[in-house]
PDB file of C-alpha atoms in Angstrom:
ATOM      1  CA  UNK A   1       2.890  13.702  14.832  1.00 88.00           C
ATOM      2  CA  UNK A   2       4.613  12.800  11.552  1.00 91.00           C
ATOM      3  CA  UNK A   3       4.102  14.331   8.133  1.00 90.00           C
ATOM      4  CA  UNK A   4       4.045  12.639   4.734  1.00 88.00           C
ATOM      5  CA  UNK A   5       7.390  14.226   3.805  1.00 89.00           C
ATOM      6  CA  UNK A   6       9.075  12.884   6.964  1.00 91.00           C
ATOM      7  CA  UNK A   7       7.861   9.354   6.328  1.00 89.00           C
ATOM      8  CA  UNK A   8       8.924   9.454   2.672  1.00 88.00           C
ATOM      9  CA  UNK A   9      12.442  10.410   3.826  1.00 91.00           C
ATOM     10  CA  UNK A  10      12.825   7.247   5.950  1.00 90.00           C
ATOM     11  CA  UNK A  11      15.425   4.732   4.712  1.00 87.00           C
ATOM     12  CA  UNK A  12      14.351   1.810   2.536  1.00 84.00           C
ATOM     13  CA  UNK A  13      14.880  -0.916   5.143  1.00 84.00           C
ATOM     14  CA  UNK A  14      12.250  -3.437   4.044  1.00 78.00           C
ATOM     15  CA  UNK A  15       9.631  -2.283   6.553  1.00 82.00           C
ATOM     16  CA  UNK A  16       6.287  -0.825   5.574  1.00 83.00           C
ATOM     17  CA  UNK A  17       5.853   2.688   6.927  1.00 87.00           C
ATOM     18  CA  UNK A  18       2.324   4.063   6.861  1.00 88.00           C
ATOM     19  CA  UNK A  19       0.889   7.282   8.237  1.00 91.00           C
ATOM     20  CA  UNK A  20      -2.696   7.611   9.453  1.00 90.00           C
ATOM     21  CA  UNK A  21      -3.795  10.975  10.853  1.00 90.00           C
ATOM     22  CA  UNK A  22      -0.186  11.750  11.793  1.00 90.00           C
ATOM     23  CA  UNK A  23       0.400   8.425  13.585  1.00 91.00           C
ATOM     24  CA  UNK A  24       3.251   6.279  12.285  1.00 93.00           C
ATOM     25  CA  UNK A  25       2.483   2.598  11.694  1.00 90.00           C
ATOM     26  CA  UNK A  26       5.404   0.239  11.035  1.00 90.00           C
ATOM     27  CA  UNK A  27       4.954  -3.306   9.760  1.00 83.00           C
ATOM     28  CA  UNK A  28       7.514  -5.956   8.820  1.00 80.00           C
ATOM     29  CA  UNK A  29       7.686  -7.250   5.265  1.00 78.00           C
ATOM     30  CA  UNK A  30       4.823  -9.644   4.505  1.00 82.00           C
ATOM     31  CA  UNK A  31       5.385 -13.398   4.606  1.00 88.00           C
ATOM     32  CA  UNK A  32       5.108 -15.622   1.550  1.00 92.00           C
ATOM     33  CA  UNK A  33       1.566 -16.849   2.337  1.00 95.00           C
ATOM     34  CA  UNK A  34       0.363 -13.248   2.473  1.00 91.00           C
ATOM     35  CA  UNK A  35       2.135 -12.418  -0.791  1.00 91.00           C
ATOM     36  CA  UNK A  36       0.574 -15.459  -2.477  1.00 94.00           C
ATOM     37  CA  UNK A  37      -2.901 -14.237  -1.451  1.00 95.00           C
ATOM     38  CA  UNK A  38      -2.114 -10.731  -2.754  1.00 93.00           C
ATOM     39  CA  UNK A  39      -1.058 -12.131  -6.141  1.00 94.00           C
ATOM     40  CA  UNK A  40      -4.242 -14.198  -6.405  1.00 96.00           C
ATOM     41  CA  UNK A  41      -6.422 -11.198  -5.533  1.00 96.00           C
ATOM     42  CA  UNK A  42      -4.542  -8.843  -7.858  1.00 95.00           C
ATOM     43  CA  UNK A  43      -4.826 -11.318 -10.749  1.00 96.00           C
ATOM     44  CA  UNK A  44      -8.581 -11.701 -10.275  1.00 96.00           C
ATOM     45  CA  UNK A  45      -9.066  -7.934  -9.979  1.00 96.00           C
ATOM     46  CA  UNK A  46      -6.869  -7.250 -12.996  1.00 94.00           C
ATOM     47  CA  UNK A  47      -8.933  -9.565 -15.176  1.00 96.00           C
ATOM     48  CA  UNK A  48     -12.184  -7.961 -14.007  1.00 97.00           C
ATOM     49  CA  UNK A  49     -10.900  -4.408 -14.447  1.00 96.00           C
ATOM     50  CA  UNK A  50      -9.490  -5.132 -17.893  1.00 94.00           C
ATOM     51  CA  UNK A  51     -12.613  -6.966 -19.082  1.00 95.00           C
ATOM     52  CA  UNK A  52     -14.864  -4.091 -17.955  1.00 96.00           C
ATOM     53  CA  UNK A  53     -12.429  -1.317 -18.942  1.00 95.00           C
ATOM     54  CA  UNK A  54     -12.885   0.491 -15.644  1.00 96.00           C
ATOM     55  CA  UNK A  55      -9.378   1.408 -14.496  1.00 92.00           C
ATOM     56  CA  UNK A  56      -6.114  -0.197 -13.484  1.00 90.00           C
ATOM     57  CA  UNK A  57      -4.899  -2.671 -10.887  1.00 90.00           C
ATOM     58  CA  UNK A  58      -1.687  -1.921  -9.007  1.00 86.00           C
ATOM     59  CA  UNK A  59       0.165  -3.699  -6.231  1.00 88.00           C
ATOM     60  CA  UNK A  60       2.371  -2.486  -3.414  1.00 80.00           C
ATOM     61  CA  UNK A  61       4.708  -0.745  -2.982  1.00 79.00           C
ATOM     62  CA  UNK A  62       2.627   2.235  -3.981  1.00 78.00           C
ATOM     63  CA  UNK A  63       2.391   5.154  -1.563  1.00 80.00           C
ATOM     64  CA  UNK A  64      -1.070   6.704  -1.532  1.00 81.00           C
ATOM     65  CA  UNK A  65      -1.846   9.938   0.284  1.00 81.00           C
ATOM     66  CA  UNK A  66      -4.959  11.336  -1.405  1.00 79.00           C
ATOM     67  CA  UNK A  67      -3.483  14.837  -1.132  1.00 77.00           C
ATOM     68  CA  UNK A  68      -3.328  14.836   2.658  1.00 75.00           C
ATOM     69  CA  UNK A  69      -0.240  15.690   4.711  1.00 77.00           C
ATOM     70  CA  UNK A  70      -1.180  13.339   7.585  1.00 79.00           C
ATOM     71  CA  UNK A  71      -2.020  10.233   5.527  1.00 81.00           C
ATOM     72  CA  UNK A  72       0.299   7.884   3.650  1.00 81.00           C
ATOM     73  CA  UNK A  73      -0.693   4.247   3.165  1.00 84.00           C
ATOM     74  CA  UNK A  74       0.506   1.269   1.144  1.00 82.00           C
ATOM     75  CA  UNK A  75      -2.393  -1.034   0.383  1.00 85.00           C
ATOM     76  CA  UNK A  76      -1.457  -4.469  -0.941  1.00 86.00           C
ATOM     77  CA  UNK A  77      -3.681  -4.076  -4.012  1.00 89.00           C
TER      78      UNK A  77
END
């Protein structure tokens, strides 16, 4: 069982560390094809969000925990 604080203290080694209900998930850095798809999606979402004035569009890395100690995720968009 890992906590949010433990995961945030891990070294910045290029891997994606996520925490779901205390379970550590480790993923390698995404490949270029994946990153291309993320950019296309983020661009489309950004235009929609801006046009409708409904929020903001962000891309990873962005640690999200929603106030929970056993959850820390990094969605692509």
